[in-house]
Structures are given as structure tokens and as C-alpha cells.
XYZ file of C-alpha atoms in Angstrom:
626
model
C 228.351 198.666 54.826
C 227.439 202.247 53.736
C 224.605 202.398 51.199
C 224.312 205.445 48.807
C 220.973 207.074 48.807
C 218.925 207.047 45.873
C 216.044 209.233 47.144
C 215.061 211.960 44.630
C 216.205 215.608 45.546
C 213.734 217.451 47.673
C 212.099 220.697 46.636
C 211.608 223.391 49.338
C 209.158 226.358 49.435
C 209.364 227.785 52.964
C 208.742 231.264 54.321
C 209.497 231.758 57.961
C 207.992 228.586 59.628
C 205.380 228.007 57.079
C 206.087 225.385 54.334
C 204.252 225.355 50.827
C 204.067 223.101 47.989
C 204.572 224.278 44.429
C 201.442 224.651 42.412
C 200.959 222.598 39.118
C 201.371 225.758 37.049
C 204.767 226.563 38.346
C 207.242 226.422 35.469
C 210.725 226.893 34.231
C 210.933 228.196 30.646
C 213.923 227.740 28.198
C 214.040 230.055 25.266
C 216.758 231.268 23.072
C 219.439 229.548 25.002
C 218.275 231.431 28.313
C 215.946 230.523 30.997
C 213.248 232.273 33.366
C 211.050 230.891 36.094
C 207.560 231.391 37.580
C 206.986 229.660 40.775
C 203.555 229.644 42.560
C 202.708 228.037 45.904
C 199.530 226.182 46.765
C 197.482 228.360 49.202
C 197.766 227.617 52.865
C 194.820 228.496 55.094
C 196.071 231.243 57.501
C 194.036 230.129 60.567
C 194.830 232.013 63.647
C 198.235 230.509 64.173
C 200.099 231.800 61.134
C 202.254 234.392 62.713
C 204.492 235.623 59.940
C 203.443 239.279 58.904
C 204.993 238.552 55.509
C 202.168 235.979 54.793
C 199.250 238.296 55.613
C 196.785 238.138 52.675
C 193.516 239.751 52.156
C 191.736 236.517 51.807
C 193.517 234.756 54.609
C 195.023 232.178 52.307
C 198.479 233.206 51.473
C 199.804 231.922 48.130
C 203.246 233.281 47.458
C 204.255 233.780 43.768
C 208.006 234.558 42.695
C 208.889 234.925 39.127
C 211.701 236.360 37.064
C 211.530 238.570 34.050
C 214.043 238.707 31.301
C 215.929 235.614 29.992
C 218.886 234.739 32.016
C 221.770 233.560 29.994
C 224.790 231.887 31.418
C 228.266 232.820 30.339
C 231.188 230.900 29.210
C 233.316 231.385 32.350
C 233.248 227.717 33.196
C 232.427 224.496 31.484
C 229.330 223.938 33.443
C 226.534 226.592 33.422
C 226.073 227.592 36.936
C 225.678 230.957 38.746
C 225.529 232.180 42.232
C 224.978 235.856 43.124
C 223.549 238.173 45.599
C 220.207 240.041 44.704
C 219.590 242.732 44.178
C 223.051 243.911 45.109
C 225.043 242.225 42.402
C 224.625 242.690 38.521
C 224.590 238.983 37.393
C 225.630 240.248 33.803
C 222.373 239.043 32.190
C 218.737 240.303 32.496
C 217.318 239.164 35.814
C 214.576 240.926 37.909
C 212.848 238.930 40.597
C 209.314 239.807 41.700
C 207.112 238.815 44.701
C 203.395 238.748 45.004
C 201.018 236.921 47.362
C 202.708 238.227 50.330
C 202.352 241.295 52.405
C 202.452 244.642 50.292
C 205.847 245.983 49.372
C 208.004 243.014 50.337
C 211.021 242.188 48.205
C 213.532 239.342 48.171
C 217.066 240.036 49.378
C 219.443 237.277 49.332
C 221.339 234.577 47.300
C 220.187 233.473 43.903
C 221.443 230.099 42.415
C 220.807 229.217 38.894
C 221.485 225.977 37.090
C 219.767 224.308 33.941
C 218.208 221.743 36.360
C 217.928 223.488 39.777
C 216.956 226.804 41.178
C 217.489 227.942 44.777
C 216.843 231.176 46.657
C 217.931 231.646 50.165
C 217.340 235.066 51.941
C 214.538 237.325 53.407
C 211.450 238.934 52.518
C 211.527 242.501 53.560
C 210.699 246.148 52.840
C 213.468 247.935 50.894
C 214.103 250.370 53.789
C 214.534 247.721 56.339
C 217.551 245.519 57.307
C 217.655 241.795 57.045
C 216.996 241.405 60.512
C 213.569 242.697 60.199
C 212.681 240.333 57.336
C 211.202 237.102 57.102
C 213.541 234.036 56.049
C 212.789 232.569 52.587
C 214.134 229.346 51.316
C 213.192 227.937 47.931
C 214.681 225.001 46.033
C 213.206 223.633 42.765
C 214.490 220.782 40.858
C 213.375 220.092 37.261
C 214.349 218.215 34.103
C 217.586 219.756 32.663
C 216.860 222.385 29.976
C 218.716 223.471 27.055
C 220.961 226.533 27.536
C 223.532 228.006 25.386
C 226.297 229.971 27.364
C 227.262 233.354 25.771
C 230.662 235.186 26.029
C 231.194 236.499 29.254
C 230.002 240.122 29.913
C 232.339 241.612 32.464
C 231.273 244.264 34.915
C 234.440 245.314 36.513
C 237.830 245.779 35.395
C 239.255 243.557 38.122
C 237.212 240.558 36.947
C 238.194 241.155 33.223
C 241.884 241.266 34.301
C 241.577 238.012 36.235
C 241.090 236.013 32.902
C 243.221 235.746 29.915
C 242.994 239.037 27.968
C 242.037 237.391 24.683
C 238.867 235.820 26.242
C 237.266 239.145 27.152
C 234.545 239.921 24.647
C 232.308 242.318 26.519
C 233.092 244.998 29.167
C 230.576 247.206 30.901
C 231.796 249.548 33.478
C 228.913 251.748 35.031
C 229.278 254.231 37.940
C 226.365 255.054 40.348
C 226.374 258.712 41.396
C 227.106 258.750 45.140
C 229.064 261.258 47.331
C 231.870 258.629 47.531
C 231.931 257.724 43.729
C 235.579 258.170 42.525
C 236.693 260.719 39.893
C 239.498 260.044 37.410
C 241.706 262.022 35.252
C 242.594 259.257 32.931
C 240.984 256.957 30.435
C 241.299 253.395 31.520
C 244.015 252.353 29.325
C 244.070 248.746 30.839
C 241.057 247.998 28.447
C 243.355 248.195 25.456
C 244.787 244.773 26.433
C 241.524 243.201 25.556
C 242.406 242.965 21.892
C 239.563 240.580 21.136
C 236.894 242.724 22.849
C 233.609 243.303 20.897
C 231.663 245.571 23.178
C 233.103 248.316 25.342
C 230.678 250.359 27.529
C 232.174 253.026 30.002
C 229.344 255.034 31.797
C 230.465 257.437 34.242
C 228.431 259.112 36.898
C 229.040 262.595 35.428
C 231.607 264.480 33.218
C 233.310 265.631 36.423
C 233.887 261.983 37.272
C 235.555 261.300 33.921
C 237.845 264.434 33.628
C 240.055 262.957 30.796
C 239.692 265.181 27.625
C 241.306 262.775 25.044
C 241.004 259.212 23.838
C 244.209 257.360 23.193
C 245.221 256.775 19.720
C 245.554 253.139 20.715
C 241.722 252.934 20.834
C 242.211 252.101 17.189
C 243.866 248.786 17.897
C 240.628 247.224 19.220
C 239.784 245.769 15.751
C 236.983 243.458 16.842
C 234.851 246.192 18.364
C 231.286 246.377 17.123
C 229.989 248.546 19.825
C 231.619 251.503 21.679
C 229.602 253.366 24.184
C 231.294 256.241 26.323
C 228.760 258.342 28.418
C 229.491 261.339 30.599
C 233.087 261.741 29.714
C 235.013 265.089 29.187
C 236.577 263.937 25.881
C 236.608 267.140 23.559
C 237.480 265.407 20.114
C 236.583 262.139 18.523
C 240.103 261.379 17.197
C 241.244 259.994 13.948
C 241.982 256.495 15.333
C 238.173 255.880 15.539
C 238.341 255.397 11.838
C 240.313 252.243 12.227
C 237.504 250.389 13.998
C 236.544 248.714 11.014
C 234.053 246.393 12.562
C 232.121 249.110 14.472
C 228.362 249.178 14.270
C 227.194 251.192 17.180
C 229.178 254.333 18.370
C 227.724 256.457 21.170
C 229.333 259.478 22.896
C 226.273 260.752 24.782
C 226.045 262.801 26.882
C 229.386 264.371 26.923
C 231.634 267.361 25.917
C 232.564 266.726 22.506
C 233.355 269.853 20.507
C 234.571 268.185 17.136
C 234.501 264.857 15.251
C 237.285 263.493 13.054
C 236.711 263.246 9.215
C 238.036 259.787 9.676
C 234.651 258.704 11.110
C 233.670 258.288 7.558
C 236.004 255.346 7.255
C 233.635 253.112 9.253
C 232.027 251.043 6.533
C 229.641 249.154 8.880
C 228.558 251.897 11.309
C 224.735 251.661 11.560
C 224.066 253.994 14.732
C 225.900 256.951 15.707
C 224.695 258.854 18.947
C 226.216 262.246 19.500
C 223.367 263.769 21.529
C 223.787 266.219 24.222
C 227.488 267.283 23.516
C 228.963 270.661 22.567
C 229.112 270.258 18.851
C 228.709 273.232 16.443
C 229.403 271.479 13.210
C 229.956 267.822 11.691
C 232.170 266.614 8.821
C 230.330 266.633 5.432
C 231.246 262.934 5.118
C 229.066 261.710 7.744
C 225.961 261.967 5.633
C 227.667 259.551 2.981
C 228.495 256.754 5.323
C 227.245 253.689 3.549
C 225.606 251.762 6.507
C 224.490 254.663 8.753
C 220.807 254.404 9.494
C 220.468 256.423 12.743
C 222.079 259.637 13.798
C 221.058 261.405 17.038
C 222.264 264.887 17.167
C 219.821 266.331 19.769
C 221.057 268.711 22.341
C 223.978 270.349 20.699
C 224.219 273.935 19.659
C 224.923 273.958 15.927
C 225.907 276.702 13.581
C 226.161 274.595 10.626
C 225.199 271.169 9.350
C 225.976 269.307 6.129
C 223.070 268.876 3.788
C 224.130 265.170 3.431
C 222.754 264.209 6.813
C 219.164 264.677 5.333
C 219.569 261.357 3.632
C 219.979 259.283 6.889
C 216.746 257.319 7.622
C 216.358 257.965 11.402
C 217.755 261.544 12.173
C 217.267 263.208 15.386
C 218.141 266.913 15.538
C 216.547 269.841 17.402
C 213.779 271.485 15.217
C 215.540 274.942 15.391
C 218.593 273.416 13.494
C 216.603 271.854 10.625
C 217.150 274.909 8.474
C 220.830 274.577 8.549
C 220.605 271.669 6.103
C 217.104 271.558 4.840
C 214.944 273.793 2.826
C 212.237 274.403 5.298
C 209.624 276.334 3.357
C 206.285 274.890 3.684
C 204.504 274.358 0.178
C 206.826 276.876 -1.598
C 204.883 276.270 -4.748
C 201.885 278.215 -3.427
C 202.055 281.999 -2.919
C 199.985 282.951 -0.004
C 200.774 285.930 2.365
C 200.082 285.170 5.966
C 200.739 287.006 9.251
C 201.205 285.970 12.744
C 199.516 289.154 14.246
C 195.719 287.862 13.966
C 196.822 285.126 16.261
C 198.436 287.221 18.990
C 196.699 288.844 21.864
C 198.500 292.126 21.338
C 196.426 292.711 18.128
C 193.209 292.768 19.971
C 192.460 295.487 22.304
C 190.216 293.196 24.293
C 192.777 290.370 24.643
C 195.515 292.835 25.476
C 193.413 294.205 28.285
C 192.502 290.761 29.568
C 196.334 289.961 29.788
C 197.148 293.250 31.284
C 194.552 292.981 33.975
C 195.693 289.404 34.704
C 199.247 290.487 34.995
C 198.273 293.218 37.330
C 196.302 291.033 39.668
C 199.191 288.585 40.061
C 202.149 291.162 40.232
C 203.592 290.235 36.874
C 203.416 293.539 34.978
C 207.143 293.949 34.689
C 206.962 290.807 32.182
C 204.077 292.288 30.038
C 206.378 293.413 27.113
C 207.904 290.138 26.804
C 204.728 288.227 27.189
C 202.918 290.494 24.572
C 205.390 289.094 22.096
C 204.065 285.578 22.317
C 200.610 285.471 24.235
C 197.993 284.333 21.876
C 194.278 285.020 21.369
C 192.682 281.674 22.325
C 189.090 280.237 22.382
C 188.208 278.328 25.443
C 185.477 275.581 25.300
C 183.891 274.113 28.411
C 181.530 271.137 28.203
C 178.209 271.664 29.860
C 175.185 269.598 29.438
C 174.364 266.441 27.278
C 173.445 267.294 23.815
C 169.959 265.880 23.995
C 167.991 266.225 21.904
C 170.983 267.018 19.686
C 171.123 270.594 18.297
C 171.444 269.899 14.465
C 174.740 271.463 13.347
C 175.533 273.037 16.812
C 178.800 272.682 18.421
C 179.319 269.212 19.992
C 182.039 267.354 21.844
C 181.679 263.559 21.526
C 178.519 261.769 20.267
C 178.049 261.647 16.478
C 178.463 264.348 13.705
C 175.706 265.897 11.823
C 176.925 265.266 8.125
C 175.540 266.570 4.867
C 174.723 264.216 1.920
C 177.917 263.296 0.080
C 180.400 264.088 2.989
C 181.600 260.527 3.937
C 182.531 259.617 7.574
C 186.108 258.623 7.665
C 186.869 254.808 7.688
C 189.758 252.501 7.426
C 188.871 249.129 5.858
C 185.284 249.847 6.690
C 185.882 250.565 10.243
C 184.887 254.135 11.505
C 187.250 256.462 13.072
C 187.000 258.239 16.472
C 184.693 261.417 16.232
C 185.776 264.022 18.773
C 184.122 267.436 18.050
C 181.924 269.441 15.699
C 182.376 273.231 15.822
C 179.650 275.734 14.557
C 181.791 278.296 13.003
C 178.929 280.803 12.484
C 178.607 280.997 16.395
C 182.174 281.875 16.993
C 182.804 284.178 13.966
C 182.752 287.212 16.238
C 185.199 285.894 18.814
C 188.175 285.452 16.350
C 189.315 286.362 12.753
C 191.517 283.374 11.754
C 188.955 280.582 11.330
C 186.505 280.205 8.488
C 183.458 282.505 8.848
C 180.704 280.075 8.263
C 180.169 276.261 8.395
C 181.306 273.570 10.604
C 184.686 271.818 11.410
C 184.497 268.181 12.291
C 187.363 266.603 14.165
C 188.280 262.828 13.600
C 191.336 260.580 14.652
C 191.870 256.964 13.443
C 192.666 255.849 17.034
C 194.586 256.926 19.938
C 197.945 255.629 18.513
C 199.994 258.883 17.531
C 201.327 257.074 14.505
C 197.782 256.889 13.111
C 196.099 259.743 11.142
C 193.707 262.551 12.085
C 191.238 264.255 9.666
C 189.492 267.656 9.933
C 186.569 268.334 7.646
C 185.076 271.687 6.804
C 181.549 271.803 5.444
C 179.378 274.857 4.577
C 176.238 273.029 3.423
C 172.846 274.421 4.603
C 172.106 273.253 8.125
C 168.785 271.898 6.827
C 170.626 269.454 4.713
C 172.517 267.736 7.821
C 171.542 264.527 9.118
C 172.860 262.891 12.423
C 175.468 260.105 11.544
C 174.409 256.640 12.681
C 176.859 253.575 12.987
C 174.259 250.949 13.361
C 174.518 248.265 16.062
C 177.813 246.860 17.645
C 180.141 248.523 15.066
C 183.796 248.662 16.156
C 186.197 251.300 15.429
C 189.657 250.848 14.008
C 191.059 249.986 17.363
C 188.076 247.706 18.271
C 185.943 250.155 20.415
C 182.318 250.229 20.046
C 181.880 253.577 18.413
C 178.225 254.004 19.409
C 179.291 253.919 23.012
C 182.666 255.625 22.813
C 181.913 259.118 23.671
C 178.648 260.857 24.817
C 177.720 263.960 23.001
C 177.929 267.282 25.051
C 177.339 270.749 24.460
C 179.860 273.547 25.315
C 180.198 277.228 26.086
C 182.885 279.252 24.565
C 184.774 282.521 25.440
C 187.711 284.425 24.087
C 190.650 284.297 26.392
C 194.550 284.522 26.398
C 197.124 281.604 26.223
C 200.462 282.248 27.903
C 203.669 280.582 26.751
C 204.553 277.188 28.236
C 207.951 277.962 30.016
C 208.741 274.302 31.075
C 211.800 273.035 29.032
C 211.903 276.350 27.308
C 215.564 277.398 27.756
C 216.270 276.578 24.087
C 212.908 278.021 22.737
C 213.094 281.398 24.448
C 216.554 282.806 23.799
C 217.996 286.223 22.948
C 215.544 289.043 23.717
C 212.975 286.541 24.974
C 215.345 284.930 27.493
C 213.925 287.130 30.226
C 210.870 284.780 30.080
C 212.868 282.097 31.543
C 213.729 284.245 34.632
C 210.005 283.693 35.680
C 210.553 280.000 35.359
C 213.818 280.036 37.389
C 212.182 281.843 40.285
C 209.974 279.538 42.325
C 207.574 282.172 43.570
C 207.189 283.985 40.188
C 206.736 280.555 38.507
C 203.974 279.553 40.838
C 202.246 282.875 40.394
C 202.722 282.634 36.519
C 201.038 279.135 36.508
C 198.268 280.525 38.558
C 197.515 283.073 35.843
C 197.768 280.632 33.089
C 195.424 278.285 34.714
C 192.985 281.014 35.347
C 193.041 282.219 31.756
C 192.965 278.747 30.045
C 191.121 276.347 32.320
C 187.872 275.991 34.084
C 187.385 278.187 37.143
C 185.163 275.647 38.942
C 187.212 272.318 37.598
C 183.882 270.781 36.891
C 184.146 271.229 32.960
C 186.443 269.611 30.562
C 188.390 272.444 28.832
C 189.365 272.344 25.254
C 191.341 275.206 23.523
C 192.055 276.661 20.203
C 195.088 278.692 19.270
C 196.668 278.009 22.582
C 199.967 276.864 23.925
C 200.019 273.139 24.721
C 202.212 271.483 27.490
C 204.431 268.824 26.404
C 207.419 266.992 27.924
C 209.618 267.822 24.809
C 208.827 269.301 21.445
C 205.575 271.402 21.125
C 202.936 270.297 18.664
C 204.100 273.138 16.421
C 207.805 272.073 16.654
C 206.552 268.392 15.844
C 204.742 269.685 12.928
C 207.744 271.274 11.464
C 209.741 268.094 11.843
C 206.982 266.416 9.743
C 205.812 269.028 7.320
C 208.312 271.853 7.411
C 207.673 275.528 7.913
C 208.702 277.177 11.157
C 206.964 276.686 14.607
C 205.506 280.197 14.411
C 203.667 279.370 11.174
C 201.755 276.390 12.719
C 198.504 276.913 14.690
C 196.797 274.813 17.158
C 193.483 274.277 15.578
C 192.096 272.457 18.623
C 193.627 270.971 21.708
C 191.249 268.388 23.325
C 191.918 267.596 26.826
C 190.686 264.698 28.944
C 187.010 265.293 29.754
C 184.700 263.196 31.953
C 181.712 264.589 30.212
C 182.013 262.956 26.835
C 184.629 260.505 28.166
C 187.829 261.735 26.489
C 190.863 260.261 28.047
C 194.088 260.369 26.123
C 196.367 257.895 27.705
C 197.248 259.113 31.206
C 195.102 262.357 31.276
C 196.834 263.540 28.308
C 195.771 265.834 25.364
C 195.004 265.339 21.688
C 196.175 268.409 19.472
C 195.373 269.107 15.837
C 197.595 271.598 14.136
C 197.520 273.333 10.810
C 199.893 275.641 8.870
C 198.838 279.216 8.600
C 199.067 278.937 4.794
C 196.526 276.044 4.615
C 194.268 277.897 7.035
C 194.227 280.880 4.744
C 193.484 278.600 1.946
C 190.616 276.714 3.628
C 192.675 273.588 3.076
C 192.186 271.120 6.024
C 193.469 268.098 4.330
C 196.972 268.396 5.817
C 196.052 268.804 9.470
C 198.326 266.871 11.799
C 197.681 265.301 15.141
C 199.609 264.527 18.305
C 198.886 262.941 21.550
C 200.783 263.998 24.825
C 200.520 262.010 27.874
């Protein structure tokens, strides 16, 4: 007679020939209808007989650790939630990333993943990404656990063939993404097969490039997909967003970015529920007036287009992204128009000072860049370069200081939020630098503060002309934390600094939209590798420390950023034009006082020329770039 086994299912945790047991803190977590896992092995002494290279550990006791990030959700393709897929070669249609620690450095898992609400199994190899499976170490893991609660979601199809293999009315989500490879196919037609999925709610077509999606029109039948809430078409050659778009009455998210759109139908305004519209990086020159009056539209991205006109109505949209140079097309960009103050850019430019112009000329001559002198004279700035030197001990009352504590007069409060002090960064003695520039106040001191290193928080600059004898070093008291919970008394050490007048050259990185027309010749420097390297050497020579031992902080200088400059960011927040904003101080990371802005970044304070002329430092802005 045959007996049915009642033995409990066995767990397995094996790498090569070495078996492990699961540690007590291994777990499977069920949240929001999905699942994730975190499996840890109990350490196994390596001894001298452990031969798998994959198990080499610094302490000689390997303890492998495998875990997933992101909640994996099953789909409704079958009655029982169960998925088997190849990792990392197959997109399982739900967030799933597998991480490995406690083994030799650089190893990843390659193989089969099986997921169920009561069982997880991995079978494959651990290997370096550039190796093949034959060079890897076998891994077999099986873990059983009490069945958890999962809620299958409508299936997200990731291939047209898979979607066509089920009844068309059951397809809710379709995502087709191309990876750019030499063999990636190119097409001249929109995949009209998707029009059969009449119940589809989300359609994402992401092509490798516009050359891989050469079709220039969307079919009018796109308007028959009445259940669509999200339509995302990336890297297509479509020129016009058709009238049929206005028939997608349930649409909440529409993205055509990047692409080659040149126009948008007025019918887009017929979408009552559209919340997000992304038209960035196309070839648009204008938009329908009605876009700004769409009742639900909260976010509109227009970056990377070349507009000649824009409707004033878009200014009401809560989250609007548009390149700074196009803001005047729909917004009054005058800065504080109620105040009449005449200002000029000339005092800030190197060409206005014979000494600065000579410094620039000599540098260009040394580096063989004199052919570009006329263009550079249009932009190069008079700048002040501060270099920290020695600890400010004993402190020089009222003198220039980076870090440490400010010397404040009676009645000038130290900035705080809810009683917690802000970070103090610098105190500049204006009397000492009056002969080096003409645009700062002639006397007194400037104090620079920031609430924290979060760019959304505030900055503050104070100007004071009290007699030096009335000043007193600020003290915080013991164990006082700043707004972001840093002990302010230990945050930054006070350092003295030396200053000289120099020239700051334009930042050409990402400057194709910034330097156009008669200034376009500057980008010829950036486009030539040899010239670009020479230009960078000169810029560093003028604006940084020649011995690389001093932290360098600049005033009225160009500041490197990945995207918008601090002046352009200031325009977006407070209006004006980029040329009207002045870099009051750019702080760099500096080991002397201990400045470190995120990843060796910068903290920049900007002020409008009108406020600077008025001596009004209450509207200074701050930006962190990392």
C-alpha cells in the first residue's frame, strides 16, 4: 500500500556545495496587495575547505543576503497568483529588483524567479555581469511561509504578441518599450493593432528614437479608446496632435515627449479630466489659447521647445515648466516695476575696467584664445575671488570670516526658525574690498545665512554699518541644534580669507540655448575638444586656487550648473531678466571651515541689480547645485 507523505515542505538555501539555513530575521512582507522579501543566511565558518569564490567574505564567515525592492504585484492572467520569469532578462510587469550582499564583490543573480503567496524559489547562478553562466556559482533557494494576502491587478502587457493572445477586451495596460541597439527595428506605421483593445486604460509606446518611429500622424481612430486614462508616446515623429485626442474624455495623463510635434489641436481643451500634459522637447512654436483654461490641468511641461508665442492663460497652471527665456511671452517679467531705479550691467563687466580687461587679454593670449576676445568681452565679469587661509583665532572683530560665528551689533538678531538657529556661512568686511569693486556697499559688513541645506528653505543676507566697536561675537550656548538638527557650535570652523580681483568667464556647458545669435560663436569653443580644454584651463586659472589647497568662494561670477543658471532660476522665481541678477556670493565646498554642499556642490546667493542699488538685501535668493 502506498502512503501519502505528510512531511512539511523543505526550505533550501544553497550556493555551490555549501548549504545555509535561513536566519530568524528573514521575512516576506505583504503590503498593499503586493509582496517583497528579505532573506538572510546564518553565517557558516569558511574554514580552509570552503572552495566557492562566490562565498569569500572579509571576516571569513560568509552570510549571503538576498532581498527584493519594490512591491511585486501579481496580475489577473490566471485564477491563482503565480509568476515564473527569468531575471534580469525578463520584465515581470511589476517592480522587482533583486539585490545580493554577503558574497564576493560585484556578484549578481542570473536565473529563474518563482513567486507565489506562500512560496519563493530562485534557481540560477551568482556571477559578474560581464561573465557567462558557466563561470558562475550555482544558487538554489526555496522558502515556504504562511500564505499572505495578495490582490491581483489588471495585467500590464509588455509585448503586442502577449496582448493579442488574450481576448482584446481584457487588456487594460500595454507598455511597449524599445531599447536602442544596432538591430532595433524601425517602423513607418503606428501600431494600429492597439486600437482593438477598446477597454485599455494605459497605453505607453516608448521608441528608441524618432528614427525608429517614423510615422508622422496618429490615426483618428485613437479617439475610440474611450477608457484611456494615460497615453504616453515617446520618441515618435508625429507632427500634429489630432482633433481625435479631444474624444478621450477619461484621459488624465498625456505625454508626447520627446518628439517632433509642431502643433496641438484646439480640441485638446475638450479633455475635462486631464491633469498632466507633457509636451517637452518637441518643435512647438505656439499653443492653443484654450490650454490654459482646461479645468483639471495642474501640470504642464513645455521645456525644450522654441516658442515664438504663448498664451497668457498658461500662467494660471499650478506646475508650469517652460524655459526661462520664454517667460516674457506670456508674463510681465519686470522686476518690482513700482520702484524706479536705473541700473546698468557695465559696472559688473570686465570690459568696464582696464585692469580686468587687461587680465582677460593676457590670459587669452597665454592660452591662444585671442580670436574669441570680442565675444568674451560681451560677457566676462569682474569677479572677486576669496580663498580661505588660516583659522580666525583669535577672531578679528568685524573682519572677513568664512564659517565660525558672526560679529553682530546690538539689535541685529541672529536668524532662527522656531527658536533654532540658521547656518552661518560668511561675514564680509566691505570696507576692506571697497577698492576692488564698485557695486557693493562701500562700508559695513554682509552676513550670509541659510536655514538648512535644503534648497526649498530660505537664505538671508544682512547688511549692517554699525561701528566696529559695537560688535560682539555671537554665541549659541552649549549643545544648540540648528533647524536641520546639526550642532551649530561645531558646524563650521571660522577661517580668514584673502581676496583678489579676477575675471569670471561664461560657463559654456549646456549653453546652446543661452548663447545664440551673435553670441553663438562662443559655442564653437565648446564644440572643439582642444579649444574647450584650453578654455577650461583659463577659466580655472582665473577663478580657482592655483595651489588647490584653499577653498575658493566667488562674487559676481558665473556658476556651473547642470541646467538653469542661478540667475535663470532667480528669474523663474522673482522675474526680471537673467542679466539683471547678480551672484552676490558663490560658496564652494571647503575643507577649512567644513563646507560641503551635498556632493561637493555650491551654495549661491543672488540679488537683483535694483535691490543692490537700493541696498535692500531682504529679497536675496539661494540655490544649491551638486
